[in-house]
Amino acid sequence: MVDYNNPNLLVTPNKVRSGKIEWRSPSNIALIKYWGKYGQQLPCNPSISFTLDAAYTETTLEYGPKMTDKPGVSVDFLFHNQHNKPFADKIERYLTSLLPIYPFLSQIELTIFSSNSFPHSAGIASSAAAMSALALCLCSLEDELFGTLSDDKQFDQKASYLARLGSGSACRSIYSKAAIWGETQEAQESSDLYAVGWGHHLHPIFATFHDDILIISKEEKGVSSTAGHKLMDDNPYSETRYMTVQGRMKQMLAALKAGDIELFGDILEKEAYSLHGLMMLSNPPYLLLRPGTVSVIEKVHEFRRTNKIPLYFTLDAGPNVHLLYPDLHKEVVQAFIKNELLRYCSEGSYIPDKVGNGPKQL
Ligand code: PMV
């Protein structure tokens, strides 16, 4: 059992140098969804995601000796170069929660600059990109101060663990192309504590898959993911969900290895329906789909039937639609999106994205 708590990670206060660390980290899209958690942000079922490319966060962490004797974490946080109180409070709470792992965080001063490649108001869940970028910066900081994370595998595992504590799904963004989070017999070394990379198992057709994100609504969601996970505790269908998802995981991994796009698409869409079905079956029930979401889904089905092109959709915990398809069909699918689907998007906005190579230190 991994235990990262370490009271020895302390610096000698008058010997702290100043420095700067920068990471770019992408968002990810779950193919098998994490929905429902227990304990300290641990998943009730295994999930697998594609790591994305165009939707990312860039985070710069500046550190130096602490100039005040204020106890606890001392951090200044800027989002797109502007102070942002709700985000800053969240980051301070997160860093404070990490003190048993990184006690040195109360001995230094931090300034964090964060910016997204996509507009914050686009209704895109940015926490996966943001929390993974910050976790990577913290692991680099540990390595700079103590030289304790020179092994790449250990570095990624710890970054994934720390990212998970910030936002569950963020732990999967650490890895190139695909990642599994949550214990499953299907993947050796899989864990509830951190994600493991799975990109090397993908059939080549999936390694270059597209995921175009249609922004149906830019409004803040009525029910947050945090509240949604919580509602799974008393959902009468949650046990059935956790039982069926194991079988789906097995089928999804088989499809991803074999390049079986039809099986992939079948499970992908069932997962999207299940996620939103569980929301509708919660107490109280809620609905995050919008009329535009439903219209796009119907159009996608019709397009697939008529053109015999493997275009499939999935959904996050919101109304926006992710369209997944092989690179070889990009011209015809992108023309279809522009001609037939953008009318359902908020101000015609969409983010063309694809499977990506994971985070990058800048
Ligand atoms: O990481 P959270 O707490 O924002 O939850 C994300 C949940 C889904 O996006 C709906 C599914 C997933 O596995 O990413």
Short mmCIF file of C-alpha atoms and ligand atoms in Angstrom, two decimals:
data_model
loop_
_atom_site.label_atom_id
_atom_site.label_comp_id
_atom_site.label_asym_id
_atom_site.label_seq_id
_atom_site.Cartn_x
_atom_site.Cartn_y
_atom_site.Cartn_z
CA MET A 1 0.00 0.00 0.00
CA VAL A 2 1.48 3.32 -1.07
CA ASP A 3 1.81 5.85 1.75
CA TYR A 4 3.23 9.19 0.70
CA ASN A 5 2.98 10.85 4.12
CA ASN A 6 6.50 11.96 4.96
CA PRO A 7 7.31 14.22 7.93
CA ASN A 8 10.94 14.35 6.77
CA LEU A 9 10.30 16.43 3.66
CA LEU A 10 11.31 19.68 5.35
CA VAL A 11 13.70 22.35 4.09
CA THR A 12 16.26 24.37 6.02
CA PRO A 13 14.43 27.72 5.92
CA ASN A 14 17.42 30.06 5.35
CA LYS A 15 18.81 27.82 2.60
CA VAL A 16 15.77 27.81 0.28
CA ARG A 17 16.58 29.03 -3.22
CA SER A 18 14.02 30.69 -5.46
CA GLY A 19 12.92 28.97 -8.63
CA LYS A 20 10.25 28.40 -11.21
CA ILE A 21 8.60 25.25 -12.58
CA GLU A 22 6.21 25.04 -15.52
CA TRP A 23 4.00 22.22 -16.81
CA ARG A 24 1.38 21.90 -19.51
CA SER A 25 -1.17 19.17 -18.82
CA PRO A 26 -4.18 18.11 -20.87
CA SER A 27 -7.76 17.25 -20.05
CA ASN A 28 -9.02 13.70 -20.60
CA ILE A 29 -12.26 12.10 -21.70
CA ALA A 30 -13.52 9.03 -19.87
CA LEU A 31 -14.63 6.11 -22.04
CA ILE A 32 -15.72 4.12 -18.98
CA LYS A 33 -16.87 6.66 -16.42
CA TYR A 34 -15.86 7.20 -12.84
CA TRP A 35 -19.10 8.04 -11.05
CA GLY A 36 -19.36 7.53 -7.31
CA LYS A 37 -16.54 7.75 -4.81
CA TYR A 38 -15.64 6.78 -1.26
CA GLY A 39 -13.01 7.63 1.37
CA GLN A 40 -10.42 10.15 0.30
CA GLN A 41 -11.47 10.59 -3.33
CA LEU A 42 -11.31 6.87 -4.18
CA PRO A 43 -13.38 5.55 -7.10
CA CYS A 44 -16.24 3.06 -6.66
CA ASN A 45 -15.38 1.53 -10.03
CA PRO A 46 -12.48 1.44 -12.52
CA SER A 47 -12.44 3.93 -15.38
CA ILE A 48 -10.44 4.41 -18.57
CA SER A 49 -9.88 7.60 -20.54
CA PHE A 50 -8.23 8.98 -23.62
CA THR A 51 -5.76 11.75 -22.82
CA LEU A 52 -6.56 14.83 -24.90
CA ASP A 53 -4.28 17.26 -26.67
CA ALA A 54 -5.74 20.70 -27.46
CA ALA A 55 -7.63 21.24 -24.19
CA TYR A 56 -4.91 21.85 -21.60
CA THR A 57 -3.82 23.96 -18.64
CA GLU A 58 -0.42 25.61 -18.32
CA THR A 59 0.72 26.16 -14.76
CA THR A 60 3.76 28.05 -13.54
CA LEU A 61 4.81 27.61 -9.95
CA GLU A 62 7.24 30.14 -8.51
CA TYR A 63 8.74 29.35 -5.14
CA GLY A 64 11.08 31.04 -2.72
CA PRO A 65 11.89 31.58 0.95
CA LYS A 66 8.95 32.48 3.15
CA MET A 67 9.02 36.13 4.18
CA THR A 68 6.28 35.97 6.81
CA ASP A 69 5.89 33.92 9.97
CA LYS A 70 2.26 33.17 9.14
CA PRO A 71 1.71 29.47 9.85
CA GLY A 72 0.48 27.13 7.12
CA VAL A 73 0.57 27.44 3.36
CA SER A 74 1.39 30.82 1.83
CA VAL A 75 0.22 30.99 -1.78
CA ASP A 76 -0.79 33.62 -4.27
CA PHE A 77 -2.86 32.28 -7.19
CA LEU A 78 -3.53 33.96 -10.53
CA PHE A 79 -5.81 32.61 -13.24
CA HIS A 80 -5.10 34.11 -16.68
CA ASN A 81 -2.95 36.66 -14.82
CA GLN A 82 -5.83 37.82 -12.64
CA HIS A 83 -6.51 37.19 -9.00
CA ASN A 84 -9.45 34.86 -8.59
CA LYS A 85 -10.65 34.39 -5.02
CA PRO A 86 -12.76 31.19 -5.40
CA PHE A 87 -9.95 29.43 -7.30
CA ALA A 88 -7.30 30.74 -4.88
CA ASP A 89 -9.28 29.43 -1.89
CA LYS A 90 -9.61 26.04 -3.54
CA ILE A 91 -5.87 25.85 -4.25
CA GLU A 92 -5.00 26.90 -0.71
CA ARG A 93 -7.32 24.22 0.72
CA TYR A 94 -5.77 21.64 -1.62
CA LEU A 95 -2.18 22.54 -0.68
CA THR A 96 -3.09 22.54 3.01
CA SER A 97 -4.55 19.04 2.62
CA LEU A 98 -1.18 17.94 1.19
CA LEU A 99 0.85 19.05 4.24
CA PRO A 100 1.22 15.50 5.65
CA ILE A 101 2.78 14.52 2.29
CA TYR A 102 4.65 17.78 1.69
CA PRO A 103 5.27 19.48 5.07
CA PHE A 104 7.74 21.84 3.33
CA LEU A 105 4.79 23.59 1.68
CA SER A 106 4.32 25.54 4.93
CA GLN A 107 7.97 26.64 4.89
CA ILE A 108 8.10 28.36 1.49
CA GLU A 109 6.20 31.00 -0.43
CA LEU A 110 4.40 30.07 -3.64
CA THR A 111 2.97 32.03 -6.53
CA ILE A 112 0.96 30.00 -9.01
CA PHE A 113 -0.06 31.21 -12.48
CA SER A 114 -2.55 29.08 -14.33
CA SER A 115 -4.18 29.45 -17.73
CA ASN A 116 -6.29 27.24 -19.97
CA SER A 117 -6.07 26.77 -23.73
CA PHE A 118 -9.87 27.03 -23.84
CA PRO A 119 -12.17 29.72 -22.43
CA HIS A 120 -13.06 29.03 -18.80
CA SER A 121 -16.69 29.76 -19.54
CA ALA A 122 -16.83 27.12 -22.30
CA GLY A 123 -18.49 24.62 -19.99
CA ILE A 124 -15.47 22.32 -20.26
CA ALA A 125 -14.53 20.50 -17.06
CA SER A 126 -11.11 22.05 -16.61
CA SER A 127 -10.28 20.53 -13.25
CA ALA A 128 -8.57 17.46 -14.76
CA ALA A 129 -6.12 19.63 -16.71
CA ALA A 130 -5.67 22.16 -13.89
CA MET A 131 -5.13 19.72 -11.03
CA SER A 132 -2.82 17.45 -13.03
CA ALA A 133 -0.69 20.44 -14.08
CA LEU A 134 -0.41 21.58 -10.46
CA ALA A 135 0.38 18.07 -9.19
CA LEU A 136 3.17 17.76 -11.79
CA CYS A 137 4.61 21.12 -10.68
CA LEU A 138 4.59 19.91 -7.05
CA CYS A 139 6.41 16.68 -7.94
CA SER A 140 9.03 18.66 -9.88
CA LEU A 141 9.37 20.93 -6.85
CA GLU A 142 9.89 17.92 -4.58
CA ASP A 143 12.56 16.65 -6.94
CA GLU A 144 14.29 20.03 -7.10
CA LEU A 145 14.33 20.48 -3.34
CA PHE A 146 15.10 16.90 -2.28
CA GLY A 147 16.16 14.96 -5.41
CA THR A 148 13.72 12.21 -4.45
CA LEU A 149 11.74 11.74 -7.68
CA SER A 150 14.29 11.08 -10.40
CA ASP A 151 12.63 7.81 -11.46
CA ASP A 152 10.05 8.61 -14.17
CA LYS A 153 7.62 5.88 -13.17
CA GLN A 154 7.66 6.94 -9.54
CA PHE A 155 7.32 10.57 -10.57
CA ASP A 156 4.22 9.85 -12.68
CA GLN A 157 2.67 7.67 -9.99
CA LYS A 158 3.09 10.31 -7.32
CA ALA A 159 1.86 13.09 -9.65
CA SER A 160 -1.20 10.97 -10.44
CA TYR A 161 -1.81 10.32 -6.72
CA LEU A 162 -1.58 14.04 -5.89
CA ALA A 163 -3.75 15.00 -8.88
CA ARG A 164 -6.40 12.51 -7.68
CA LEU A 165 -6.60 14.27 -4.34
CA GLY A 166 -7.36 17.52 -6.20
CA SER A 167 -9.93 16.12 -8.62
CA GLY A 168 -10.46 12.38 -9.13
CA SER A 169 -10.43 12.25 -12.92
CA ALA A 170 -7.29 14.45 -13.01
CA CYS A 171 -5.16 11.45 -12.03
CA ARG A 172 -5.68 9.99 -15.52
CA SER A 173 -4.29 13.07 -17.35
CA ILE A 174 -0.69 12.25 -16.35
CA TYR A 175 -0.26 9.59 -19.03
CA SER A 176 0.16 9.58 -22.78
CA LYS A 177 -2.85 8.50 -24.88
CA ALA A 178 -4.83 6.42 -22.34
CA ALA A 179 -4.98 5.70 -18.63
CA ILE A 180 -6.82 3.40 -16.25
CA TRP A 181 -7.77 4.44 -12.76
CA GLY A 182 -9.28 2.05 -10.23
CA GLU A 183 -8.55 -1.55 -9.45
CA THR A 184 -9.51 -4.00 -12.15
CA GLN A 185 -8.43 -7.55 -12.89
CA GLU A 186 -8.05 -6.44 -16.49
CA ALA A 187 -4.98 -4.28 -15.83
CA GLN A 188 -2.03 -5.34 -13.75
CA GLU A 189 -0.78 -2.67 -11.35
CA SER A 190 -4.10 -0.80 -11.55
CA SER A 191 -4.94 0.97 -8.32
CA ASP A 192 -7.63 3.08 -6.69
CA LEU A 193 -4.89 5.44 -5.46
CA TYR A 194 -3.49 6.56 -8.80
CA ALA A 195 -3.92 5.93 -12.50
CA VAL A 196 -1.64 3.83 -14.67
CA GLY A 197 -0.71 4.47 -18.29
CA TRP A 198 -2.42 2.21 -20.82
CA GLY A 199 -1.58 3.97 -24.11
CA HIS A 200 0.92 1.29 -25.16
CA HIS A 201 -1.93 -1.27 -25.39
CA LEU A 202 -4.04 0.78 -27.82
CA HIS A 203 -4.56 -0.53 -31.33
CA PRO A 204 -3.01 2.08 -33.69
CA ILE A 205 -6.46 3.15 -34.95
CA PHE A 206 -7.24 4.51 -31.47
CA ALA A 207 -3.88 6.21 -30.95
CA THR A 208 -4.88 8.86 -33.50
CA PHE A 209 -8.59 9.05 -32.65
CA HIS A 210 -10.35 12.41 -32.68
CA ASP A 211 -12.52 13.84 -29.93
CA ASP A 212 -14.29 17.00 -31.05
CA ILE A 213 -16.08 18.70 -28.19
CA LEU A 214 -19.34 20.42 -29.07
CA ILE A 215 -20.15 23.20 -26.61
CA ILE A 216 -23.93 22.96 -26.23
CA SER A 217 -24.10 25.27 -23.23
CA LYS A 218 -21.63 27.55 -21.50
CA GLU A 219 -23.75 27.90 -18.40
CA GLU A 220 -22.56 26.73 -15.01
CA LYS A 221 -23.98 23.25 -14.33
CA GLY A 222 -27.00 23.08 -11.99
CA VAL A 223 -25.45 20.18 -10.04
CA SER A 224 -21.67 19.95 -9.63
CA SER A 225 -19.69 16.72 -10.10
CA THR A 226 -18.96 16.70 -6.37
CA ALA A 227 -22.69 16.75 -5.59
CA GLY A 228 -23.32 14.18 -8.34
CA HIS A 229 -20.80 11.70 -6.89
CA LYS A 230 -22.39 12.16 -3.48
CA LEU A 231 -25.85 11.35 -4.83
CA MET A 232 -24.52 7.93 -5.91
CA ASP A 233 -24.29 6.96 -2.21
CA ASP A 234 -28.06 6.64 -1.91
CA ASN A 235 -28.87 5.87 -5.51
CA PRO A 236 -30.84 2.59 -5.53
CA TYR A 237 -29.20 1.69 -8.86
CA SER A 238 -25.60 2.29 -7.83
CA GLU A 239 -24.86 -1.36 -6.91
CA THR A 240 -26.13 -2.53 -10.30
CA ARG A 241 -23.97 0.13 -11.90
CA TYR A 242 -20.83 -1.01 -10.07
CA MET A 243 -21.53 -4.62 -11.06
CA THR A 244 -22.15 -3.97 -14.76
CA VAL A 245 -19.24 -1.60 -15.19
CA GLN A 246 -16.69 -4.40 -14.59
CA GLY A 247 -17.98 -6.28 -17.62
CA ARG A 248 -17.99 -3.11 -19.69
CA MET A 249 -14.41 -2.39 -18.72
CA LYS A 250 -13.39 -5.82 -19.92
CA GLN A 251 -15.18 -5.34 -23.24
CA MET A 252 -13.84 -1.83 -23.71
CA LEU A 253 -10.23 -2.91 -23.14
CA ALA A 254 -10.67 -5.81 -25.55
CA ALA A 255 -12.08 -3.44 -28.18
CA LEU A 256 -9.25 -0.92 -27.67
CA LYS A 257 -6.62 -3.63 -28.05
CA ALA A 258 -8.20 -5.30 -31.07
CA GLY A 259 -9.15 -2.10 -32.92
CA ASP A 260 -12.82 -3.15 -32.76
CA ILE A 261 -14.43 0.24 -33.36
CA GLU A 262 -17.99 -1.08 -33.37
CA LEU A 263 -17.68 -2.66 -29.93
CA PHE A 264 -15.82 0.44 -28.70
CA GLY A 265 -18.64 2.71 -29.89
CA ASP A 266 -21.36 0.49 -28.46
CA ILE A 267 -19.81 0.54 -24.96
CA LEU A 268 -18.86 4.21 -25.23
CA GLU A 269 -22.44 5.31 -25.86
CA LYS A 270 -23.87 2.93 -23.24
CA GLU A 271 -21.54 4.57 -20.71
CA ALA A 272 -22.77 8.04 -21.62
CA TYR A 273 -26.41 6.95 -21.27
CA SER A 274 -25.64 5.19 -17.97
CA LEU A 275 -23.98 8.26 -16.48
CA HIS A 276 -26.93 10.51 -17.29
CA GLY A 277 -29.43 7.76 -16.46
CA LEU A 278 -27.91 7.55 -12.98
CA MET A 279 -28.39 11.30 -12.60
CA MET A 280 -32.04 10.99 -13.57
CA LEU A 281 -32.44 8.14 -11.05
CA SER A 282 -30.82 10.04 -8.17
CA ASN A 283 -32.75 11.39 -5.24
CA PRO A 284 -33.41 14.19 -6.04
CA PRO A 285 -33.27 13.44 -9.76
CA TYR A 286 -31.63 15.90 -12.11
CA LEU A 287 -31.06 16.37 -15.80
CA LEU A 288 -27.97 17.97 -17.33
CA LEU A 289 -28.83 17.21 -20.96
CA ARG A 290 -30.16 20.10 -23.03
CA PRO A 291 -32.38 19.97 -26.11
CA GLY A 292 -29.25 20.59 -28.21
CA THR A 293 -27.54 17.56 -26.65
CA VAL A 294 -30.42 15.31 -27.69
CA SER A 295 -30.58 16.79 -31.20
CA VAL A 296 -26.85 16.19 -31.70
CA ILE A 297 -27.14 12.58 -30.48
CA GLU A 298 -29.99 11.91 -32.91
CA LYS A 299 -28.06 13.49 -35.78
CA VAL A 300 -24.99 11.40 -34.95
CA HIS A 301 -27.04 8.20 -35.03
CA GLU A 302 -28.59 9.16 -38.35
CA PHE A 303 -25.16 10.07 -39.81
CA ARG A 304 -23.70 6.74 -38.71
CA ARG A 305 -26.61 4.76 -40.15
CA THR A 306 -26.65 6.58 -43.47
CA ASN A 307 -22.94 6.94 -44.12
CA LYS A 308 -21.68 3.77 -42.42
CA ILE A 309 -18.98 5.89 -40.78
CA PRO A 310 -18.00 5.03 -37.19
CA LEU A 311 -18.83 8.29 -35.47
CA TYR A 312 -19.76 7.87 -31.79
CA PHE A 313 -20.56 10.20 -28.93
CA THR A 314 -19.91 10.39 -25.23
CA LEU A 315 -20.86 12.86 -22.51
CA ASP A 316 -19.23 14.18 -19.37
CA ALA A 317 -21.25 15.32 -16.39
CA GLY A 318 -22.75 18.14 -18.47
CA PRO A 319 -24.62 18.90 -21.70
CA ASN A 320 -21.62 19.09 -24.05
CA VAL A 321 -21.10 16.29 -26.55
CA HIS A 322 -17.78 14.62 -27.34
CA LEU A 323 -17.62 13.13 -30.82
CA LEU A 324 -15.13 10.32 -31.28
CA TYR A 325 -14.00 8.98 -34.65
CA PRO A 326 -10.96 7.61 -36.50
CA ASP A 327 -8.56 10.00 -38.20
CA LEU A 328 -9.26 8.53 -41.62
CA HIS A 329 -12.79 9.98 -41.56
CA LYS A 330 -11.83 13.46 -40.37
CA GLU A 331 -12.77 15.40 -43.54
CA VAL A 332 -16.27 14.04 -43.84
CA VAL A 333 -16.98 14.18 -40.09
CA GLN A 334 -15.68 17.73 -39.75
CA ALA A 335 -17.82 18.84 -42.69
CA PHE A 336 -20.82 17.17 -41.01
CA ILE A 337 -20.07 18.98 -37.74
CA LYS A 338 -19.80 22.35 -39.47
CA ASN A 339 -22.84 21.89 -41.69
CA GLU A 340 -25.22 20.07 -39.38
CA LEU A 341 -24.16 20.29 -35.75
CA LEU A 342 -22.75 23.74 -35.02
CA ARG A 343 -26.29 25.14 -35.08
CA TYR A 344 -26.90 23.32 -31.78
CA CYS A 345 -23.73 24.72 -30.19
CA SER A 346 -23.60 27.78 -28.00
CA GLU A 347 -22.37 30.58 -30.30
CA GLY A 348 -21.32 27.83 -32.72
CA SER A 349 -18.41 26.85 -30.51
CA TYR A 350 -16.59 23.57 -30.56
CA ILE A 351 -13.07 22.39 -29.74
CA PRO A 352 -11.52 20.00 -32.24
CA ASP A 353 -9.35 17.71 -30.15
CA LYS A 354 -7.67 14.32 -30.40
CA VAL A 355 -5.80 11.71 -28.42
CA GLY A 356 -2.62 13.32 -27.13
CA ASN A 357 0.80 12.49 -25.77
CA GLY A 358 0.27 13.66 -22.22
CA PRO A 359 1.80 16.41 -20.09
CA LYS A 360 4.94 18.31 -20.97
CA GLN A 361 7.36 20.22 -18.78
CA LEU A 362 7.93 23.66 -20.29
O1 PMV B 1 -13.15 14.18 -11.40
P1 PMV B 1 -14.53 14.65 -11.14
O2 PMV B 1 -14.86 14.59 -9.69
O3 PMV B 1 -14.81 15.98 -11.78
O4 PMV B 1 -15.55 13.60 -11.81
C1 PMV B 1 -15.57 13.38 -13.19
C2 PMV B 1 -16.66 12.48 -13.55
C3 PMV B 1 -16.89 12.27 -15.04
O5 PMV B 1 -16.29 13.27 -15.81
C4 PMV B 1 -18.38 12.33 -15.30
C5 PMV B 1 -16.41 10.91 -15.49
C6 PMV B 1 -14.93 10.71 -15.56
O6 PMV B 1 -14.52 9.57 -15.31
O7 PMV B 1 -14.20 11.63 -15.92
#
